Structure formats: C-alpha cells, structure tokens
Amino acid sequence: MSAGIRKLVICGGGIESYTLAHRLKKHFSDSLSITLIESGNVSEPACVSVPPAAVNFFTSQGVSEDVLVGEAGGLYRTAVLLKSVNQGKDFYLPFSPPGFMLHARDFQHFYVWAHKKGLAHSYDEFSLSSMSAKRLKFLPASKDAGSLLSTLNHGYTLDVTRLKDYLRSKFQSMGGSIVDGEVSSVSLDADGCIACLDVHGIDDSSVVGDFYIDCSGEDNSNLSSALNASFLSERKSLPVDSIIRSVSSCSGSYRPFSSISLQGAGYIIEQSAQYKKQSDFVYNSGELSDEEAVNLFSEYMRTPPSDLKKLSGQSKRRNQFWVKNCIFMGASSGFLQDPFMGTYSLSQSSILRFISLFPSAKESAPLAEEYNRLTHLEYDCVVDFHSLLFRVFGLKSANARSDSFLGEAVSDRLKSRVDMFNHTGRVPFREGDPISQDLWVSTLLGSGLVPRAYDILVEGIEPKWIADQLKKMFQMIDGASAKMPYLKDYIAQGSAV
Amino acid sequence: MIMPWKRIVIAGGGTAGWMVAAALARVFGKSGYEITLVESPDIGPVGVGEATIPPLIAFNRMLGLNEQEFIRQTKATFKLGIEFVDWRSAGERYFHGFGGFGTAAQGVPFYHYWLKWKKENPNSDLSDFSVTASSARSQKFIHPDSRGAAAIANMRYAYHIDAGLYASYLKHFAIALGVKHVQDEILDVCLRPDNGFIEALQLKSSNALQGDFFVDCTGFKSLLLGKALGIPYTTWGEWLLCDSALAVASNHASEAISPYTTAIAHSAGWQWRIPLQHRLGNGLVYSSSHLDHDAAQTLLLSRIEGEPLSGMKNIRFTPGVRKKAWEKNCLAVGLSSGFVEPLESTSIHLIQSAISRLVQLFPDADTNEVLARQFNRDFSSDMEEVRDFIILHYCLTERVGDPFWERCRTMSLPDSLQEKLELFRCSGRLIYEQKNVFTDINWVSVLIGQGVLPASHSPLVDGIPLRNLQTFMEKTRSEIAAAVDTMPSHQSFLARL
C-alpha cells in the first residue's frame, strides 16, 4: 500500500540478507513484495558473535531465544576474553558493567582510587558477567529489579548456517520469493536509479524493484559499479588485511565468551557455538607472508594447512552507504575487522536504521543523507573501539615487529577520548554510540591504563567506608557467580524443557 | 596526589546563584568543601523565567525537596505545556504539551499513524491524542501514575513558579547546609599574574574573597567570565529579533488557574501569561526596532487580565551566547553565559543542566582543562539546540503584513535547523542526534502545531488496514478522554496539597 516502494530486491544469499528479508516481511507482510537473489558463491563465517543489543533485535523480530540457542545452535556469551593483555594477565571484557555506583558516582572512580592505593583485584573481577564467564557459568538477567542477577547482560555466538536456514524457511513461508543466480548486469533509469537486474542462473531472468539492498559482500558488485560507489580505506586505523580461518566441530565444552589473543604479527579470534568452533588468524600481509601465516597458524591450531581457508580482510567502508535507490549493507558496506562488533552486528543496526528511515519514494535525498550520516557516526565509533583493542595488545607487546603494526596512528577522535579518560577517569559518550561507556572504561582499565585522575568527590568520602564497600561488592559478585549453573547445564536443562 | 579545589566562590545571588549553591552544598555535603556566595544587597534578580520544563522535578528531587513544600514556598502551579495563540496566523492556536502522543506501536512513533489518519480526516487535531494537552484544555491535572490507565502514565508536567521565592527558598536551604553568605558589592576581579586564573574577588566593605573555583552568576553583566576573563559574546540577533521585554504582575481575573503557559503572538513579538497561585505573571517580548517602548507598554496594559499589581519591569537583552562558559577556573551559569528569550521556558533549565554537568565534571588543577573542554562542547550544543527550537516558532509563521513577521518568515536559517526542516517536510522523520533539552515530541508538537504537514509518513504504518487504523485511533482518543474525565480540576488539585 506504500505509494512508492512496493517491490524490494535483496542481493546476496548470506545471513544478513535473510535477516533483513525476514525482518521486512514481519513489518510489511504483503504490502511489500521482497525478492532475494541468492548467489551461490557465498563465503560466510561459520560462527558470528553479537553483543547484547542483539537480544532486543531478535526479540523484536520474533526470533526467540529458544530458537537461537535451540534449533539454531547458538550459545550465550557474556564477555570477550582478551588474552594476556595487561602484564600477561587475561581480562574478561564484560557485557554487564562492573561494580555499583556509590553516592551517585560511577564505580570506576572508586576502583581507580582503590587501585592507586594498592587494591589487588582487577576491574573485571567486579563484574558478574566476567566472573561467571571465567567460571564457564551462565544465567540470563533476572526480572527481579532488586536482585544482583538483574544487572546481567548477554549476547550470543550464533551458528550462521543453522540460523540462516531457519530465517530462510520463515521468509519463504511468509511469501518471500527467492531467485537463484548471479546478477549479470544492471540497468539504470533516466535518473540514474537502478531499474532492473539481469540474473544469470538456471533460468535467466530479469528482476525489477523500486529499491535494492546489496548484501552480496562482493568488493565490486555489479550494483556498486553501476552506481559508482566507492570505498574509503580504514587501513590506517585498522592495519590488518588478511584472514586465515579454521572451522572445526565441537561439542560439550561450552564457553560463554569469545576470545582474542595476540599471535606474532596478528591476532587470533576464537568463537564457538554449540556444534562449531571458528578460529581466525588476522594479520597484516605486509608484515607476514601468507605462507608464514599459514605455517604459524596451522602449528598453533595443530591442523594441517590444507584445512585452513585464506580470506581477504581489507579494512574499509563505503563513502556512501545509501546511493540513489540502493543501500550497501553487510560486507558490501565495508569491513571494520571483527574484534568486537563485526559485520553482522553492524548489519543488524543498519537494518533498524533502514526501517526507521524507510523511504516512500524511490529516491529521497534527505533520508539517504540522514542514513549515511548516522552510519558514518556509528562506523567512526566502531573503528575507534577496534583500533583501541589493537592498541590494547600493543601496550603489552614486547615484540618489535608487532609494535610496528599495532603502533600506527589512531584517529583524533580516539585520541581525544583516551585523553579525556587519562586526565579525568571518564569517557565522553554521545547518544547513539554503538559502544557503551562501560565498555570503553572496561577496555581502558582492563588494558592497564590507569587514569591520572578520578572523580574528585571520591576524596571527600571516608576511605575506610569505600574500602569496605569494595570488599563487600567483590564478595557478593564472587559468591553469586560461583552459585550460577554451568553454561553446559543451563543449555541442557533448557532443551529438556 | 590530587589537590582538590576546595574553596568555591559563587558570585551573584539570583536564581542561578542560589541553585548552584544549593546543589553544590547538597552534593559535597560535609566533605570539607567551603562554599561562599557573595551577592550585592542592592541588585535585584532579573526575575523572568517563571515557567519551567519537566526536568526541574529531577533537580528538586536531587536536592531532596518535598514537592508540597516547594509548591507552597514558591506559590507554584502545575504546568502541562504552552498554548500558542496567533503564531501561525491570527486566530490559530495549538498546544505544545509535555507528554507523548498516544502509545507507540511497532516501534513507530505515534504521530506517523496520525499523519496517515489525517489524510482521511483533515480536521483531526494531534493534540487530541496527547493526554497533557487534553487535560490542559479541560483545566485539569493529576500526577503521572504508571499503575493506572496508560494515558495517565503518559502525563508530564513542570511548574510555574515565582522565581524570586524559589531563590529565597533555596537560599535558606543552602545556608542551612553550610553555605557562607556574604552580602557585599563586587568591586573588582583579581587575576593571578602568572596564569590569568581568578585569585579573588575584591569586595567593597570586607577583605578580598579568595577561592580556587569561581562560579559567575552575575547575570547579563558577566563580571567574571565576560569582563575579567574577556570571553566574547556571539549574538544571534539575525535570527532572534526580539531584544526587549516588559513584565508586570496582575491579580487573577477569574476563578480558574490554568495548568499551562499562554504565549500570544502580537505584531512585533509575543506576550506571556503565567498563572501562579496568587497572581498572574504577564510580559511582552518584542523587537525594539519594530515596536517602541511606549507603544509596547500600552500594548501590554491593554492585553492583561485583572489589575496590575506593580510597576512595569523593563529588560533589554541581546540573544546569544558566550564563546565558552568555562574558562580557566571560572564557570558562568545562567544569564552570564548566554540568553535566549523565554518562549520555551529554558532559562532555569539551562542553569540546572549546567549544574548537573558541573557536579559530574568537578575539576581540580590537574583535570581542569580537559573537563572544561568537555563542558564547553556540551554547553554550546545545548544552547544551539535551544536557539534552533525557538527560531522554529518564528520561521514557520504564515502571518502577513507585519514587517516583523515578514522578516521571520523569509529569513535564512542556521544550517542545523534548515536540515531538520527539510527532512521533516519530505519524510516526517526527525534528525537523530543528541537532544539534551527538547525531545522529538517537543519538535513534532511545534512543527505540526505550526502547520507543517510532511509530504509522507513512515511507510511502516501502511501495513495497517484503514479500518484497523480507525479503531486504533478512536480507541486511543477515547482512552485519553476517559482518563481526563477522572482527573480533578487543577484548582482543586492545588487546594488539596
């Protein structure tokens, strides 16, 4: 019934495409016809990790947790393990913020105050989700607002193939149509908008739409060349460009966290869902030849090199994400590496943004401009956070080679953020930032960067009282996490019900 | 080792000065801070800004004030919003209420449903779907209550207060908490020769008043920040043409005390009507290049209800803002940092938000510079947000004939406002950004109230069949009407306190 957009075409057969297709069907049912062009040539991860924002995303899409961690084989995740970051110590970057406010001041100030006085605990030891992750335990947040367990947060590690199959069949049962094949050419209309796509498949066909979303993940898809869409390099902030991937099956030992560790001139990300484990070695090809990288990683993984898959992973983003009547989403929108908020998480927030700005005509310059502005703001924040995570490893590293790759310039935005933290113990925050203030503070403190100052009002409070409060907090959190069930048992119990 | 700045000097004892004193005394408690407020016995407060906006409730709560006591002390009444009369054109009125519209469904703001509804029902009035606007129109009031009907949970309110009484109420409060009160005239501001920081205030009849940190609440004079530290003033006269105000109190002419402010446009500005318990506050805001002083006086006297209770107060102002509010060891709060006319009752709010930021960012010698930078960034964006929102009321007029309004209608706008208007006009969407003072609801109320009907609404609304939309809209309206029916009159609500 929408006057302008009646037919929407999605290119690409990956998880982003199906998430978007299913979401739009949910919102518009029959008033929008959706065609998905499923390219056979998808190179997709086996597992993706998503932060707590995904919980609401899936709930509002009508995909329940029973599905996500049941038939779709995902796992709950409450922290990211940063291996040996601060003087060789592990740090669990938590999804629920450490500690509690005292006297209406944020906990971090009391922590820094106590740390300067020789407090032995690390920052993550005050977070229930870090402590439970460390113990391989899990509980979802309690609905009882008075309970300590109500402060918990979780995200997931999802099994891409299983979740995609689920969304695909839902989409089809809701009347969405799927075309198998590759886009072979693009026709533009007089305004320079896409008029139709020719698809080369079992049967050649032509697909006509009012609006197009390119989720094909191809660097230079036919759509992007037709619209002259280009990329900006993020190589300076995120100086890695290559990935070697190992996927293995796993069962039994469930970990409620993903992990990152420094390895040679790169880092290794490990994430596991219920049935699959994926390990990626991410490195800079200028520092390490592919052969060296494969040897290094196969030794680390104890797998033959033939089981490893080489992928390209240039850091970049689109100049413009929404051009004419087309949006580039998912890997087609760029790649900001994956240490925390990966491509799939960014697509989820792009999907929400697209829906809130859904156009009523083929071309709507003010909406496109707003979409592009907001997407760039989000990408800025994610680039900075990932760039910080790279630096976190750099702080620890004694390896000259990796220092050169991690020590490259960071953006002025990140500099001023870290500067503010260093001087005041606080980080600035803007509404809409995809990375919460708590995550910034946890990462900075977890990496061993102790700010020079903290909230001056802490000085006015009786020191013994603060020390007692911290002790009590630690005991509460330690005790509560010890009592939680193991993730393995929690899942087993859930599937039994 | 942190060296706290423990001697805080507040210069000026108007509404701003005593709000700062009360809040700092409350927050610092007995932690060894020494707060002194110096005010001249001869200088009276400017005393505009008797209407407030909802966040004042949170400020009072932070101080620990009891609402009933506050209402008694300040002769307050409740305020549900502002009725704008003759702004769009003579005879047209609209209500800008504080509470939201209807109930959100599917994550799409309610007004999108209304925009679609409006196409079928051209006479429909958006304010019928606002519980605050509807209760204001019936002269009724009740506190929001999340336990009862959904409509009542949506109530939002602020107060009309006697600002002079509020200042003296807070004065007793602050002095009881240990604030030192010095009644003396400030002769000079002494700067340290080495770094230009303020060292002391030279007083007329006592010793110089030394301090570590100074809060400038000296009103338009801006003795510390403007005069001593030389921070320049940016004027916004090209967009905000009014530069004068006349104020006079009158007695109530009728029984009913309206729970809202009235803002009535006249040929060269507007007139306010603010009901307190014991009197009406009246004022005329005008452009002195379009209306001379005598004509303004005559106009105001001809338009007030009841008998004037006092002589007329005359205020001249230059709309604009200091380049920074915080420079060296001095922060300006209130009129000394900038002034935008009281059309949306922002004066007291801007004081309050400066105070809450100061409390969060209280400095010492080491952190001062970084904290000041952060404060100034937020301060400028707040002031610009208020500026744009006020200009909006003027630039959307359809009045013809008066040179003042001709100019308002045709002037070029700040880019930030121009972009907002363009996006709203074409799509009904608002630019997503950090909004610290006004929310989307405020913007929508004024945009639609002034007659801007966007070319399209969110297509998500089109998924609903027209018949269901009709049921939904009628149900919402009748729920609101039923809730308003159960409310007591504002008059009797006040009497019961």
GROMACS .gro file of C-alpha atoms in nm, chain A residues 19-20 23-24 27 53-58 60-61 329 344-358 371 374-375 378, chain B residues 106-107 429 460:
model
   37
   19THR     CA    1   1.784  -1.140   0.849
   20LEU     CA    2   1.681  -0.831   0.655
   23ARG     CA    3   1.255  -0.856   0.924
   24LEU     CA    4   1.092  -0.662   0.641
   27HIS     CA    5   0.691  -0.538   0.928
   53ALA     CA    6   2.197  -0.532   2.150
   54ALA     CA    7   2.117  -0.847   1.952
   55VAL     CA    8   1.883  -0.971   2.225
   56ASN     CA    9   1.630  -0.696   2.156
   57PHE     CA   10   1.694  -0.721   1.787
   58PHE     CA   11   1.590  -1.084   1.771
   60SER     CA   12   1.150  -0.767   1.818
   61GLN     CA   13   1.191  -0.979   1.507
  329MET     CA   14   2.475  -0.349   0.373
  344TYR     CA   15   2.677  -0.898   1.120
  345SER     CA   16   2.626  -0.677   1.428
  346LEU     CA   17   2.669  -0.369   1.212
  347SER     CA   18   2.412  -0.508   0.969
  348GLN     CA   19   2.162  -0.551   1.249
  349SER     CA   20   2.188  -0.188   1.339
  350SER     CA   21   2.181  -0.087   0.971
  351ILE     CA   22   1.860  -0.285   0.931
  352LEU     CA   23   1.697  -0.098   1.219
  353ARG     CA   24   1.817   0.232   1.080
  354PHE     CA   25   1.687   0.150   0.734
  355ILE     CA   26   1.347   0.058   0.875
  356SER     CA   27   1.320   0.377   1.076
  357LEU     CA   28   1.409   0.578   0.764
  358PHE     CA   29   1.218   0.360   0.518
  371TYR     CA   30   2.112   0.736   0.680
  374LEU     CA   31   2.422   0.808   1.107
  375THR     CA   32   2.601   0.510   0.957
  378GLU     CA   33   2.839   0.451   1.404
  603GLN     CA   34   0.561  -0.150   1.642
  604GLY     CA   35   0.838   0.090   1.728
  926ARG     CA   36   1.134   1.197   1.020
  957LEU     CA   37   0.570   0.109   0.818
   0.00000   0.00000   0.00000
